[in-house]
Amino acid sequence: MHFKWNYEPLTPDQTKAAKELGEKLNISPILSSLLLRRGITTESAAKRFFRPQLADLINPFLMKDMDVAVDRLNDAMGRKERILVYGDYDVDGCTAVALVYKFLQQFYSNIDYYIPDRYDEGYGVSRQGLEYAQKTGVKLIIILDCGIKAIEEIAYAKKLGIDFIICDHHVPDEVMPDAVAILNPKREDDPYPFKHLCGCGVGFKFMQAFAKNNGIPFSRLIPLLDFCAVSIAADIVPVTDENRILAFHGMRQLNQNPSVGLKAIIDICGLSGRDISMSDIVFKIGPRINASGRMESGKESVDLLIERDFPHALRKARHINEYNEQRKDIDKQMTEEANQIVAKLENQKHQSSIVLYDENWKKGVIGIVASRLTEIYFRPTVVLTRDEEFATGSARSVAGFDVYSAVKSCRDLLVNFGGHTYAAGLTLRWKDVREFRTRFQQYVEEHIQPEQKEAVLRVDAVIDFKDIFAKRLYSDLKKFAPFGPGNEKPRFCTKGVYDFGTSKVVGRDQEHIKLELVDSKSSHVMNGIAFGQSAAARYIKSKHSFDIVYTLEDNIFKHGSVQLQIEDICPNEELEEPAK
């Protein structure tokens, strides 16, 4: 795919402000310009950005119902009631359950945890889960990363004498379940100032409030922050404000002293001895936690995450890694089948969205396939499979388009749905799939903007190779981490670069290019990798100059050196600037 490159130069006033800020902070003007692009204009704001403080976490009692939730938990513990920590089967749900269970287990023993089976029970609160709770004498369920739509199920639980505390971050409906407390910053009546916590983040705030109410030192929560970092990265929530604080300190915990279960996954991933990044979570750690829920049972991931014995954890991690290998095979096959369907749909090139369904696709993998199709075709995408008389699906979106609202517009056809701006899940009757496709595509067509259907790379700065080595640019750039939505890893452009003569095509299928590049203003030879861009190899070897957009990464094969991760390559032309 060739992208449209967008670069908006700083104004003269912004350039002057960036220079002054850079002098105060003793950093490159290139980096101070990146701060300005993030709305950081003062020395004090920059210091808060570079050194997030746990002391700046928001008072958890500002969240609606937090006082009620803490009181009910205290009552349950005081009356020796059995408590069940219940969560979704994805990374966010599993880490949330592990965090809450591990923390409370230090102070209370009559506690259990439960993850529903994706295939037998489906998403959220299940009758089987409630039957398990009743059978084992549970009086209080703390539900994490789901529950906000479970009106009938929670009403049924109330009849059984079981109370619920909901810790969710998905968009609520106008009518919410009759739970004892609903902790969800997206509630319209919730004054909590930060709205973008993940499910694990909401669970953390609950435990923070419980600790504060019971005189438990905050330091007892710090070892659990690695779960927050994993969840924030894997659930693709904004890495800004309170999430940045949690992610920053969670990544520190993950790198310095991870929990036993995460340490085992790190070893299995081949990440031991390396500085682990948010992208390592997204592409290596997260998929393995997800794999058990996609292929078999998500409970196995929680079993691993709460494990205290490392040899046991390593055995469990290897087992989950096997699930991940199976998942990759199925994912590849389903994506190929989906691409074939899209290729056969003559009208698809004119559609603003993609809706595909196949009754033989595996339910646990359709979300991944939807994400891949979104990346390939740059369209909001829904992928559905059959579950008896129902269709179960996952929706994924492109930047700036609210796919949850698109799904919600078809709610009269839906048995169940939930999610947020960029991802949603839905269930409907199989007979209604074609009508849903028509209605969903019509909504997208009417609401999506033309630029949201374009593959755009936003360039943060145009630099020369010599700039990379000037004034500690790369080492200072690391202080911008952790990266994610709202704080994307900066993309740079260098124009007029040449092959040094040693670039070559690599990879099992010869799909990547390993590059050694020079530009006209520097004697430095830069190493780079361009994944999936082997089609550009012939032009590169032609000795003509070309422009590149890239991020800066550690070269894991040459300790202490930097390499370019090249996102796009094109002949030497002017960058397109936005119309004034």
PDB file of N, CA, C and O in Angstrom, residues 334-391:
ATOM      1  N   MET A 334      -8.295 -17.566   7.411  1.00  0.00           N
ATOM      2  CA  MET A 334      -9.535 -16.788   7.343  1.00  0.00           C
ATOM      3  C   MET A 334      -9.328 -15.470   6.618  1.00  0.00           C
ATOM      4  O   MET A 334     -10.195 -15.019   5.855  1.00  0.00           O
ATOM      5  N   THR A 335      -8.188 -14.828   6.856  1.00  0.00           N
ATOM      6  CA  THR A 335      -7.914 -13.559   6.170  1.00  0.00           C
ATOM      7  C   THR A 335      -7.809 -13.771   4.671  1.00  0.00           C
ATOM      8  O   THR A 335      -8.325 -12.965   3.877  1.00  0.00           O
ATOM      9  N   GLU A 336      -7.159 -14.854   4.250  1.00  0.00           N
ATOM     10  CA  GLU A 336      -7.066 -15.168   2.819  1.00  0.00           C
ATOM     11  C   GLU A 336      -8.455 -15.413   2.227  1.00  0.00           C
ATOM     12  O   GLU A 336      -8.772 -14.931   1.126  1.00  0.00           O
ATOM     13  N   GLU A 337      -9.291 -16.156   2.944  1.00  0.00           N
ATOM     14  CA  GLU A 337     -10.657 -16.404   2.469  1.00  0.00           C
ATOM     15  C   GLU A 337     -11.439 -15.097   2.372  1.00  0.00           C
ATOM     16  O   GLU A 337     -12.169 -14.870   1.391  1.00  0.00           O
ATOM     17  N   ALA A 338     -11.281 -14.238   3.377  1.00  0.00           N
ATOM     18  CA  ALA A 338     -11.987 -12.953   3.368  1.00  0.00           C
ATOM     19  C   ALA A 338     -11.528 -12.086   2.203  1.00  0.00           C
ATOM     20  O   ALA A 338     -12.347 -11.439   1.532  1.00  0.00           O
ATOM     21  N   ASN A 339     -10.226 -12.067   1.943  1.00  0.00           N
ATOM     22  CA  ASN A 339      -9.702 -11.288   0.815  1.00  0.00           C
ATOM     23  C   ASN A 339     -10.249 -11.793  -0.514  1.00  0.00           C
ATOM     24  O   ASN A 339     -10.535 -11.002  -1.424  1.00  0.00           O
ATOM     25  N   GLN A 340     -10.404 -13.109  -0.629  1.00  0.00           N
ATOM     26  CA  GLN A 340     -10.968 -13.680  -1.855  1.00  0.00           C
ATOM     27  C   GLN A 340     -12.410 -13.247  -2.052  1.00  0.00           C
ATOM     28  O   GLN A 340     -12.843 -12.957  -3.169  1.00  0.00           O
ATOM     29  N   ILE A 341     -13.162 -13.193  -0.952  1.00  0.00           N
ATOM     30  CA  ILE A 341     -14.561 -12.745  -1.033  1.00  0.00           C
ATOM     31  C   ILE A 341     -14.614 -11.280  -1.479  1.00  0.00           C
ATOM     32  O   ILE A 341     -15.394 -10.910  -2.363  1.00  0.00           O
ATOM     33  N   VAL A 342     -13.776 -10.445  -0.852  1.00  0.00           N
ATOM     34  CA  VAL A 342     -13.758  -9.022  -1.210  1.00  0.00           C
ATOM     35  C   VAL A 342     -13.399  -8.860  -2.692  1.00  0.00           C
ATOM     36  O   VAL A 342     -13.997  -8.052  -3.403  1.00  0.00           O
ATOM     37  N   ALA A 343     -12.419  -9.642  -3.162  1.00  0.00           N
ATOM     38  CA  ALA A 343     -11.987  -9.539  -4.564  1.00  0.00           C
ATOM     39  C   ALA A 343     -13.103  -9.889  -5.534  1.00  0.00           C
ATOM     40  O   ALA A 343     -13.174  -9.354  -6.642  1.00  0.00           O
ATOM     41  N   LYS A 344     -14.004 -10.778  -5.117  1.00  0.00           N
ATOM     42  CA  LYS A 344     -15.096 -11.206  -5.992  1.00  0.00           C
ATOM     43  C   LYS A 344     -16.278 -10.242  -5.980  1.00  0.00           C
ATOM     44  O   LYS A 344     -17.144 -10.310  -6.855  1.00  0.00           O
ATOM     45  N   LEU A 345     -16.321  -9.367  -4.986  1.00  0.00           N
ATOM     46  CA  LEU A 345     -17.436  -8.422  -4.892  1.00  0.00           C
ATOM     47  C   LEU A 345     -17.148  -7.224  -5.779  1.00  0.00           C
ATOM     48  O   LEU A 345     -16.369  -6.333  -5.428  1.00  0.00           O
ATOM     49  N   GLU A 346     -17.744  -7.200  -6.931  1.00  0.00           N
ATOM     50  CA  GLU A 346     -17.478  -6.153  -7.912  1.00  0.00           C
ATOM     51  C   GLU A 346     -17.790  -4.759  -7.372  1.00  0.00           C
ATOM     52  O   GLU A 346     -17.106  -3.792  -7.682  1.00  0.00           O
ATOM     53  N   ASN A 347     -18.836  -4.681  -6.541  1.00  0.00           N
ATOM     54  CA  ASN A 347     -19.239  -3.358  -6.063  1.00  0.00           C
ATOM     55  C   ASN A 347     -18.445  -2.917  -4.842  1.00  0.00           C
ATOM     56  O   ASN A 347     -18.626  -1.804  -4.341  1.00  0.00           O
ATOM     57  N   GLN A 348     -17.545  -3.786  -4.311  1.00  0.00           N
ATOM     58  CA  GLN A 348     -16.878  -3.466  -3.058  1.00  0.00           C
ATOM     59  C   GLN A 348     -15.999  -2.223  -3.176  1.00  0.00           C
ATOM     60  O   GLN A 348     -15.898  -1.438  -2.240  1.00  0.00           O
ATOM     61  N   LYS A 349     -15.364  -2.034  -4.342  1.00  0.00           N
ATOM     62  CA  LYS A 349     -14.483  -0.886  -4.492  1.00  0.00           C
ATOM     63  C   LYS A 349     -15.231   0.433  -4.363  1.00  0.00           C
ATOM     64  O   LYS A 349     -14.635   1.475  -4.106  1.00  0.00           O
ATOM     65  N   HIS A 350     -16.550   0.382  -4.548  1.00  0.00           N
ATOM     66  CA  HIS A 350     -17.350   1.608  -4.439  1.00  0.00           C
ATOM     67  C   HIS A 350     -17.992   1.746  -3.056  1.00  0.00           C
ATOM     68  O   HIS A 350     -18.628   2.759  -2.773  1.00  0.00           O
ATOM     69  N   GLN A 351     -17.851   0.740  -2.199  1.00  0.00           N
ATOM     70  CA  GLN A 351     -18.469   0.768  -0.879  1.00  0.00           C
ATOM     71  C   GLN A 351     -17.556   1.482   0.119  1.00  0.00           C
ATOM     72  O   GLN A 351     -16.330   1.419   0.014  1.00  0.00           O
ATOM     73  N   SER A 352     -18.181   2.111   1.096  1.00  0.00           N
ATOM     74  CA  SER A 352     -17.414   2.787   2.144  1.00  0.00           C
ATOM     75  C   SER A 352     -17.140   1.880   3.332  1.00  0.00           C
ATOM     76  O   SER A 352     -16.479   2.279   4.288  1.00  0.00           O
ATOM     77  N   SER A 353     -17.679   0.656   3.306  1.00  0.00           N
ATOM     78  CA  SER A 353     -17.472  -0.276   4.411  1.00  0.00           C
ATOM     79  C   SER A 353     -17.423  -1.698   3.860  1.00  0.00           C
ATOM     80  O   SER A 353     -17.744  -1.946   2.695  1.00  0.00           O
ATOM     81  N   ILE A 354     -17.028  -2.626   4.731  1.00  0.00           N
ATOM     82  CA  ILE A 354     -16.983  -4.048   4.374  1.00  0.00           C
ATOM     83  C   ILE A 354     -17.763  -4.824   5.430  1.00  0.00           C
ATOM     84  O   ILE A 354     -17.514  -4.658   6.628  1.00  0.00           O
ATOM     85  N   VAL A 355     -18.699  -5.657   4.994  1.00  0.00           N
ATOM     86  CA  VAL A 355     -19.408  -6.575   5.884  1.00  0.00           C
ATOM     87  C   VAL A 355     -19.334  -7.962   5.254  1.00  0.00           C
ATOM     88  O   VAL A 355     -19.869  -8.180   4.165  1.00  0.00           O
ATOM     89  N   LEU A 356     -18.646  -8.879   5.911  1.00  0.00           N
ATOM     90  CA  LEU A 356     -18.465 -10.242   5.397  1.00  0.00           C
ATOM     91  C   LEU A 356     -18.983 -11.252   6.412  1.00  0.00           C
ATOM     92  O   LEU A 356     -18.904 -11.019   7.622  1.00  0.00           O
ATOM     93  N   TYR A 357     -19.478 -12.383   5.924  1.00  0.00           N
ATOM     94  CA  TYR A 357     -19.940 -13.429   6.835  1.00  0.00           C
ATOM     95  C   TYR A 357     -19.712 -14.792   6.212  1.00  0.00           C
ATOM     96  O   TYR A 357     -19.787 -14.980   4.993  1.00  0.00           O
ATOM     97  N   ASP A 358     -19.380 -15.734   7.090  1.00  0.00           N
ATOM     98  CA  ASP A 358     -19.170 -17.121   6.679  1.00  0.00           C
ATOM     99  C   ASP A 358     -19.471 -17.984   7.900  1.00  0.00           C
ATOM    100  O   ASP A 358     -18.886 -17.780   8.962  1.00  0.00           O
ATOM    101  N   GLU A 359     -20.366 -18.939   7.733  1.00  0.00           N
ATOM    102  CA  GLU A 359     -20.801 -19.706   8.896  1.00  0.00           C
ATOM    103  C   GLU A 359     -19.735 -20.666   9.412  1.00  0.00           C
ATOM    104  O   GLU A 359     -19.881 -21.229  10.500  1.00  0.00           O
ATOM    105  N   ASN A 360     -18.631 -20.844   8.687  1.00  0.00           N
ATOM    106  CA  ASN A 360     -17.580 -21.755   9.124  1.00  0.00           C
ATOM    107  C   ASN A 360     -16.405 -21.053   9.795  1.00  0.00           C
ATOM    108  O   ASN A 360     -15.479 -21.711  10.267  1.00  0.00           O
ATOM    109  N   TRP A 361     -16.408 -19.734   9.848  1.00  0.00           N
ATOM    110  CA  TRP A 361     -15.295 -19.014  10.466  1.00  0.00           C
ATOM    111  C   TRP A 361     -15.320 -19.182  11.978  1.00  0.00           C
ATOM    112  O   TRP A 361     -16.383 -19.245  12.590  1.00  0.00           O
ATOM    113  N   LYS A 362     -14.121 -19.215  12.581  1.00  0.00           N
ATOM    114  CA  LYS A 362     -13.990 -19.417  14.029  1.00  0.00           C
ATOM    115  C   LYS A 362     -14.275 -18.113  14.762  1.00  0.00           C
ATOM    116  O   LYS A 362     -13.664 -17.073  14.487  1.00  0.00           O
ATOM    117  N   LYS A 363     -15.184 -18.199  15.721  1.00  0.00           N
ATOM    118  CA  LYS A 363     -15.655 -17.004  16.418  1.00  0.00           C
ATOM    119  C   LYS A 363     -14.525 -16.243  17.120  1.00  0.00           C
ATOM    120  O   LYS A 363     -14.512 -15.012  17.166  1.00  0.00           O
ATOM    121  N   GLY A 364     -13.554 -16.986  17.653  1.00  0.00           N
ATOM    122  CA  GLY A 364     -12.496 -16.341  18.416  1.00  0.00           C
ATOM    123  C   GLY A 364     -11.501 -15.552  17.595  1.00  0.00           C
ATOM    124  O   GLY A 364     -10.679 -14.831  18.160  1.00  0.00           O
ATOM    125  N   VAL A 365     -11.558 -15.672  16.276  1.00  0.00           N
ATOM    126  CA  VAL A 365     -10.537 -15.037  15.433  1.00  0.00           C
ATOM    127  C   VAL A 365     -11.121 -13.939  14.541  1.00  0.00           C
ATOM    128  O   VAL A 365     -10.391 -13.182  13.913  1.00  0.00           O
ATOM    129  N   ILE A 366     -12.453 -13.804  14.514  1.00  0.00           N
ATOM    130  CA  ILE A 366     -13.055 -12.854  13.579  1.00  0.00           C
ATOM    131  C   ILE A 366     -12.654 -11.402  13.872  1.00  0.00           C
ATOM    132  O   ILE A 366     -12.573 -10.586  12.952  1.00  0.00           O
ATOM    133  N   GLY A 367     -12.376 -11.078  15.133  1.00  0.00           N
ATOM    134  CA  GLY A 367     -11.946  -9.716  15.449  1.00  0.00           C
ATOM    135  C   GLY A 367     -10.605  -9.390  14.820  1.00  0.00           C
ATOM    136  O   GLY A 367     -10.383  -8.270  14.329  1.00  0.00           O
ATOM    137  N   ILE A 368      -9.702 -10.357  14.830  1.00  0.00           N
ATOM    138  CA  ILE A 368      -8.389 -10.157  14.198  1.00  0.00           C
ATOM    139  C   ILE A 368      -8.549  -9.979  12.691  1.00  0.00           C
ATOM    140  O   ILE A 368      -7.923  -9.107  12.082  1.00  0.00           O
ATOM    141  N   VAL A 369      -9.402 -10.801  12.090  1.00  0.00           N
ATOM    142  CA  VAL A 369      -9.620 -10.708  10.647  1.00  0.00           C
ATOM    143  C   VAL A 369     -10.222  -9.343  10.293  1.00  0.00           C
ATOM    144  O   VAL A 369      -9.814  -8.711   9.312  1.00  0.00           O
ATOM    145  N   ALA A 370     -11.171  -8.879  11.102  1.00  0.00           N
ATOM    146  CA  ALA A 370     -11.754  -7.550  10.864  1.00  0.00           C
ATOM    147  C   ALA A 370     -10.684  -6.471  10.920  1.00  0.00           C
ATOM    148  O   ALA A 370     -10.661  -5.542  10.103  1.00  0.00           O
ATOM    149  N   SER A 371      -9.768  -6.580  11.892  1.00  0.00           N
ATOM    150  CA  SER A 371      -8.678  -5.601  11.999  1.00  0.00           C
ATOM    151  C   SER A 371      -7.786  -5.638  10.770  1.00  0.00           C
ATOM    152  O   SER A 371      -7.389  -4.598  10.240  1.00  0.00           O
ATOM    153  N   ARG A 372      -7.468  -6.838  10.299  1.00  0.00           N
ATOM    154  CA  ARG A 372      -6.591  -6.953   9.135  1.00  0.00           C
ATOM    155  C   ARG A 372      -7.242  -6.367   7.881  1.00  0.00           C
ATOM    156  O   ARG A 372      -6.591  -5.689   7.083  1.00  0.00           O
ATOM    157  N   LEU A 373      -8.531  -6.634   7.701  1.00  0.00           N
ATOM    158  CA  LEU A 373      -9.229  -6.091   6.532  1.00  0.00           C
ATOM    159  C   LEU A 373      -9.299  -4.565   6.594  1.00  0.00           C
ATOM    160  O   LEU A 373      -9.189  -3.881   5.568  1.00  0.00           O
ATOM    161  N   THR A 374      -9.482  -4.036   7.787  1.00  0.00           N
ATOM    162  CA  THR A 374      -9.496  -2.578   7.951  1.00  0.00           C
ATOM    163  C   THR A 374      -8.158  -1.982   7.540  1.00  0.00           C
ATOM    164  O   THR A 374      -8.097  -0.936   6.883  1.00  0.00           O
ATOM    165  N   GLU A 375      -7.071  -2.652   7.920  1.00  0.00           N
ATOM    166  CA  GLU A 375      -5.735  -2.170   7.570  1.00  0.00           C
ATOM    167  C   GLU A 375      -5.471  -2.276   6.066  1.00  0.00           C
ATOM    168  O   GLU A 375      -4.809  -1.421   5.482  1.00  0.00           O
ATOM    169  N   ILE A 376      -6.006  -3.327   5.445  1.00  0.00           N
ATOM    170  CA  ILE A 376      -5.752  -3.552   4.011  1.00  0.00           C
ATOM    171  C   ILE A 376      -6.573  -2.607   3.138  1.00  0.00           C
ATOM    172  O   ILE A 376      -6.067  -1.993   2.194  1.00  0.00           O
ATOM    173  N   TYR A 377      -7.878  -2.487   3.459  1.00  0.00           N
ATOM    174  CA  TYR A 377      -8.799  -1.759   2.584  1.00  0.00           C
ATOM    175  C   TYR A 377      -9.173  -0.379   3.101  1.00  0.00           C
ATOM    176  O   TYR A 377      -9.832   0.387   2.399  1.00  0.00           O
ATOM    177  N   PHE A 378      -8.766  -0.078   4.337  1.00  0.00           N
ATOM    178  CA  PHE A 378      -9.034   1.227   4.935  1.00  0.00           C
ATOM    179  C   PHE A 378     -10.516   1.578   4.894  1.00  0.00           C
ATOM    180  O   PHE A 378     -10.924   2.647   4.440  1.00  0.00           O
ATOM    181  N   ARG A 379     -11.326   0.626   5.356  1.00  0.00           N
ATOM    182  CA  ARG A 379     -12.768   0.792   5.458  1.00  0.00           C
ATOM    183  C   ARG A 379     -13.233   0.233   6.804  1.00  0.00           C
ATOM    184  O   ARG A 379     -12.690  -0.774   7.275  1.00  0.00           O
ATOM    185  N   PRO A 380     -14.234   0.841   7.444  1.00  0.00           N
ATOM    186  CA  PRO A 380     -14.848   0.200   8.611  1.00  0.00           C
ATOM    187  C   PRO A 380     -15.329  -1.192   8.211  1.00  0.00           C
ATOM    188  O   PRO A 380     -15.940  -1.365   7.147  1.00  0.00           O
ATOM    189  N   THR A 381     -15.058  -2.179   9.049  1.00  0.00           N
ATOM    190  CA  THR A 381     -15.274  -3.574   8.656  1.00  0.00           C
ATOM    191  C   THR A 381     -16.006  -4.349   9.746  1.00  0.00           C
ATOM    192  O   THR A 381     -15.703  -4.206  10.931  1.00  0.00           O
ATOM    193  N   VAL A 382     -16.955  -5.182   9.314  1.00  0.00           N
ATOM    194  CA  VAL A 382     -17.633  -6.120  10.208  1.00  0.00           C
ATOM    195  C   VAL A 382     -17.434  -7.525   9.642  1.00  0.00           C
ATOM    196  O   VAL A 382     -17.657  -7.757   8.455  1.00  0.00           O
ATOM    197  N   VAL A 383     -17.000  -8.449  10.507  1.00  0.00           N
ATOM    198  CA  VAL A 383     -16.850  -9.853  10.118  1.00  0.00           C
ATOM    199  C   VAL A 383     -17.741 -10.688  11.032  1.00  0.00           C
ATOM    200  O   VAL A 383     -17.688 -10.557  12.255  1.00  0.00           O
ATOM    201  N   LEU A 384     -18.570 -11.534  10.417  1.00  0.00           N
ATOM    202  CA  LEU A 384     -19.566 -12.319  11.158  1.00  0.00           C
ATOM    203  C   LEU A 384     -19.395 -13.810  10.893  1.00  0.00           C
ATOM    204  O   LEU A 384     -18.977 -14.222   9.815  1.00  0.00           O
ATOM    205  N   THR A 385     -19.739 -14.600  11.901  1.00  0.00           N
ATOM    206  CA  THR A 385     -19.805 -16.044  11.728  1.00  0.00           C
ATOM    207  C   THR A 385     -21.091 -16.558  12.366  1.00  0.00           C
ATOM    208  O   THR A 385     -21.761 -15.830  13.112  1.00  0.00           O
ATOM    209  N   ARG A 386     -21.437 -17.807  12.085  1.00  0.00           N
ATOM    210  CA  ARG A 386     -22.722 -18.347  12.543  1.00  0.00           C
ATOM    211  C   ARG A 386     -22.569 -19.107  13.852  1.00  0.00           C
ATOM    212  O   ARG A 386     -21.595 -19.834  14.062  1.00  0.00           O
ATOM    213  N   ASP A 387     -23.529 -18.908  14.727  1.00  0.00           N
ATOM    214  CA  ASP A 387     -23.602 -19.633  15.996  1.00  0.00           C
ATOM    215  C   ASP A 387     -25.043 -20.097  16.159  1.00  0.00           C
ATOM    216  O   ASP A 387     -25.878 -19.392  16.728  1.00  0.00           O
ATOM    217  N   GLU A 388     -25.343 -21.270  15.578  1.00  0.00           N
ATOM    218  CA  GLU A 388     -26.707 -21.810  15.501  1.00  0.00           C
ATOM    219  C   GLU A 388     -27.592 -20.827  14.728  1.00  0.00           C
ATOM    220  O   GLU A 388     -27.276 -20.492  13.594  1.00  0.00           O
ATOM    221  N   GLU A 389     -28.675 -20.312  15.350  1.00  0.00           N
ATOM    222  CA  GLU A 389     -29.543 -19.411  14.585  1.00  0.00           C
ATOM    223  C   GLU A 389     -29.071 -17.957  14.634  1.00  0.00           C
ATOM    224  O   GLU A 389     -29.703 -17.059  14.073  1.00  0.00           O
ATOM    225  N   PHE A 390     -27.937 -17.733  15.313  1.00  0.00           N
ATOM    226  CA  PHE A 390     -27.434 -16.370  15.471  1.00  0.00           C
ATOM    227  C   PHE A 390     -26.165 -16.139  14.652  1.00  0.00           C
ATOM    228  O   PHE A 390     -25.459 -17.079  14.272  1.00  0.00           O
ATOM    229  N   ALA A 391     -25.887 -14.868  14.392  1.00  0.00           N
ATOM    230  CA  ALA A 391     -24.613 -14.445  13.818  1.00  0.00           C
ATOM    231  C   ALA A 391     -23.884 -13.624  14.878  1.00  0.00           C
ATOM    232  O   ALA A 391     -24.479 -12.737  15.502  1.00  0.00           O
TER     233      ALA A 391
END
